[in-house]
Coordinates of C-alpha atoms in Angstrom, one line a residue:
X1 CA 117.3 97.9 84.5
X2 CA 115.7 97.1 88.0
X3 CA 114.3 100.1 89.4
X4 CA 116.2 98.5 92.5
X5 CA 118.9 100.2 91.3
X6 CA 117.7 103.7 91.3
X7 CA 118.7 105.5 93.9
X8 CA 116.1 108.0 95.6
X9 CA 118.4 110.3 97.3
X10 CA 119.9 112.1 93.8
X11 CA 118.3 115.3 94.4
X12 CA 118.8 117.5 97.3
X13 CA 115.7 118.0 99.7
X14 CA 113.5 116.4 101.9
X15 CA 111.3 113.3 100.3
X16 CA 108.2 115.9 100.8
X17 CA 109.4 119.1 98.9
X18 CA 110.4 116.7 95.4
X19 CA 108.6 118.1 92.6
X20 CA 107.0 116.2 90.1
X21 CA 108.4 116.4 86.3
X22 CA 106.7 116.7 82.8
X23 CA 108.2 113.2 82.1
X24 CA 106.4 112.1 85.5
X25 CA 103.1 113.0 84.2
X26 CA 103.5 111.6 80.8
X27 CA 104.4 108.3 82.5
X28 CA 101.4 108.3 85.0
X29 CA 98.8 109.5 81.6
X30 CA 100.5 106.9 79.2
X31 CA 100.4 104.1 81.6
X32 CA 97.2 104.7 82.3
X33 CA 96.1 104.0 78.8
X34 CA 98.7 101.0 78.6
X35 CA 96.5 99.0 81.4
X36 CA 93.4 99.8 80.3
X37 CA 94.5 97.4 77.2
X38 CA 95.5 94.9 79.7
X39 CA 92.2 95.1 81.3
X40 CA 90.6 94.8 77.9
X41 CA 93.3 91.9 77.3
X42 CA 92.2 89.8 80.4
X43 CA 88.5 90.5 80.4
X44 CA 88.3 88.1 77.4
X45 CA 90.2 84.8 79.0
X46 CA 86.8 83.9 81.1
X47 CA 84.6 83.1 77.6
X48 CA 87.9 81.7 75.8
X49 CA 90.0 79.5 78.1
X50 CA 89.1 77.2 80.5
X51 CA 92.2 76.6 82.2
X52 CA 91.7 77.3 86.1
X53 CA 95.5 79.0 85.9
X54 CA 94.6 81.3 83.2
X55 CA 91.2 82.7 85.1
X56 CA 93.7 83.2 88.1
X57 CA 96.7 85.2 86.3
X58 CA 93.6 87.4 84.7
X59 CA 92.3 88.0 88.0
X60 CA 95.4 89.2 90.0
X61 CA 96.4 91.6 86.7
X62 CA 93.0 92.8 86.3
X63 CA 93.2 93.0 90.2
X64 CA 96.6 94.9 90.7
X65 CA 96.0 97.2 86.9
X66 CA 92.6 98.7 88.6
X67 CA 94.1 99.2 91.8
X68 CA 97.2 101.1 89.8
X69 CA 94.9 103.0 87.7
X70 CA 93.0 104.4 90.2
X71 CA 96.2 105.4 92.4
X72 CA 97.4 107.3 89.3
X73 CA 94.3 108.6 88.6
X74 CA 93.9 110.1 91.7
X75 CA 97.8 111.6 91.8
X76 CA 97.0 112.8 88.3
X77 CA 94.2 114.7 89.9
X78 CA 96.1 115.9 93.0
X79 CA 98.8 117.5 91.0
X80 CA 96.4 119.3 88.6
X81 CA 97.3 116.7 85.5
X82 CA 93.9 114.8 85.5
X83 CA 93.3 115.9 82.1
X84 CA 91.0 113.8 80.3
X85 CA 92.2 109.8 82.1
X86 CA 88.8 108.1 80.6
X87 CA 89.2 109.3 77.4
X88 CA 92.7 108.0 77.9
X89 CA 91.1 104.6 78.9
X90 CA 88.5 104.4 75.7
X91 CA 89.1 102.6 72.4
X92 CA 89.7 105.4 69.9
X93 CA 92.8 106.4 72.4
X94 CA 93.6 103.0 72.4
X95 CA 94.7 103.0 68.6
X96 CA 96.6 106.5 69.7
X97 CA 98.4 104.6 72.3
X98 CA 99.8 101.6 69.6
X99 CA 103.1 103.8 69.6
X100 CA 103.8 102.9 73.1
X101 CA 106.1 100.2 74.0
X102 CA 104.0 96.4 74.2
X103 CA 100.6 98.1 73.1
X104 CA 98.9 95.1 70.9
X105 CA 98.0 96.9 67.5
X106 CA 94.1 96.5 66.4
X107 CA 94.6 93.7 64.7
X108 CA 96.8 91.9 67.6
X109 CA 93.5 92.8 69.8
X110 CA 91.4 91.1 66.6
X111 CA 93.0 88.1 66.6
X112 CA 93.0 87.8 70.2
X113 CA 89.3 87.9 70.1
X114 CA 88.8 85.6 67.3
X115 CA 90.3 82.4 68.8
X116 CA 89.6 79.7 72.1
X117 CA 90.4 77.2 74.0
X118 CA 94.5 76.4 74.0
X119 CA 94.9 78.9 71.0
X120 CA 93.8 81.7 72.6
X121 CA 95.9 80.5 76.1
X122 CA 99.2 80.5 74.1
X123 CA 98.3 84.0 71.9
X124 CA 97.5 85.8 75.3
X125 CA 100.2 84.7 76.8
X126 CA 102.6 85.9 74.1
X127 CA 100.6 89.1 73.7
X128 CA 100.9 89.7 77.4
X129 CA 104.5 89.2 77.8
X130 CA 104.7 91.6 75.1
X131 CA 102.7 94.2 76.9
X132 CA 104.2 93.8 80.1
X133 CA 107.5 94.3 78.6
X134 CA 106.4 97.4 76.5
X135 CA 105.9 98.2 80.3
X136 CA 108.9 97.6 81.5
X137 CA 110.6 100.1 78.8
X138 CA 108.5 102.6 79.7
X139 CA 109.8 102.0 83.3
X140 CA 112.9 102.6 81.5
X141 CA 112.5 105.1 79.6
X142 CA 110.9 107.3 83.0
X143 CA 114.2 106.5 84.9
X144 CA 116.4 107.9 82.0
X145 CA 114.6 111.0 82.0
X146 CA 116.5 114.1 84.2
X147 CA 114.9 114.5 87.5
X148 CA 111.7 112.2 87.2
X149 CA 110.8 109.1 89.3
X150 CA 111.9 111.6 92.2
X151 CA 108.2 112.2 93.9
X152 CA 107.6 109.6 96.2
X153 CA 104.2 108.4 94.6
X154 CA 105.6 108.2 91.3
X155 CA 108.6 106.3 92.4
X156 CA 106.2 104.1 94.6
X157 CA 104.1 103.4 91.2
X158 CA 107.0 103.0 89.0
X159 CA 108.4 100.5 91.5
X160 CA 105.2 98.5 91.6
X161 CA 104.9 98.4 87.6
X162 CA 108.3 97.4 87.6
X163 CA 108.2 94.5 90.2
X164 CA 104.4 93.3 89.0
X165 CA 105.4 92.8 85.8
X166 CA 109.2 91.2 85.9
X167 CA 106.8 88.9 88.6
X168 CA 103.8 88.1 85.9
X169 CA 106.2 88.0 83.5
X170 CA 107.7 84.6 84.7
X171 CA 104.6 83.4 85.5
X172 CA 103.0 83.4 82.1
X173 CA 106.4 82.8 80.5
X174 CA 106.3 79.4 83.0
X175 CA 102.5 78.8 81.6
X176 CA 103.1 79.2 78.3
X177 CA 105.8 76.4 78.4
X178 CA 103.3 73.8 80.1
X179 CA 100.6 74.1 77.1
X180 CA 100.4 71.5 75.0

């Protein structure tokens, strides 16, 4: 489901006085984590492809999942739910995070690392897709949860995850079919 879809106006209230939801914060923590791998993911497509069109899909994720990270960061912190976010961001929570939707498992990362040139385009692309997708159902999953998404920052985030993705999405998907 789009997140166009979702209607804001479910609860009563003014936009200002919604109150954030447990589910709200486990989305904002867990996709913290979640692109964190992609930044991981796209930091090794500069030493292993050489495709001008690969370099520039890296960039604008590694671009756009920074700029998210640091937005969530900072609501996390706002709202008293900072936690622990670079522990959520290191490697030993990456292998805690595997359970969520599109994570690549150790060994998906592994073999990601291990490979070049048109090899490596093709198995980033698939393992991308994948992960964007995991994020998508975690989109998903926050708007089927009672009363989340509701708090304009987190609707504003979700909608941005949402619409970056479906966008990237098509655009590796569209890659991926022009490799030889």
């Amino acid at each position: 489901m789009s997140v166009n879809a979702q209607s804001t106006s479910g609860t009563p209230g003014s936009v200002a006085s919604r109150k954030h939801t447990a589910a709200d914060v486990a989305f904002m923590q867990g996709m913290i984590g979640h692109h964190a791998q992609a930044l991981e993911m796209v930091a090794l497509v500069p030493a292993r492809s050489s495709r001008v069109e690969m370099e520039s899909l890296a960039e604008r994720i590694a671009v756009s999942q920074k700029d998210e990270i640091g937005i969530m960061q900072r609501w996390l912190t706002a709202h008293g739910e900072a936690g622990d976010t670079k522990q959520a961001m290191s490697h030993d929570m990456h292998a805690a995070h595997t359970a969520m939707p599109g994570m690549l498992s150790p060994a998906q990362m592994d073999s990601l690392r291990n490979v070049e040139g048109t090899t490596f385009d093709r198995l980033f692309l698939q393992y991308m897709i994948q992960h964007h997708e995991g994020a998508l159902v975690m989109v998903a999953e926050l708007l089927r949860s009672p009363g989340a998404a509701q708090e304009p920052m987190v609707f504003q985030i979700m909608s941005d995850v949402d619409a970056d993705q479906r966008a990237e999405i098509r655009r590796m998907k569209a890659l991926l079919a022009q490799l030889p």
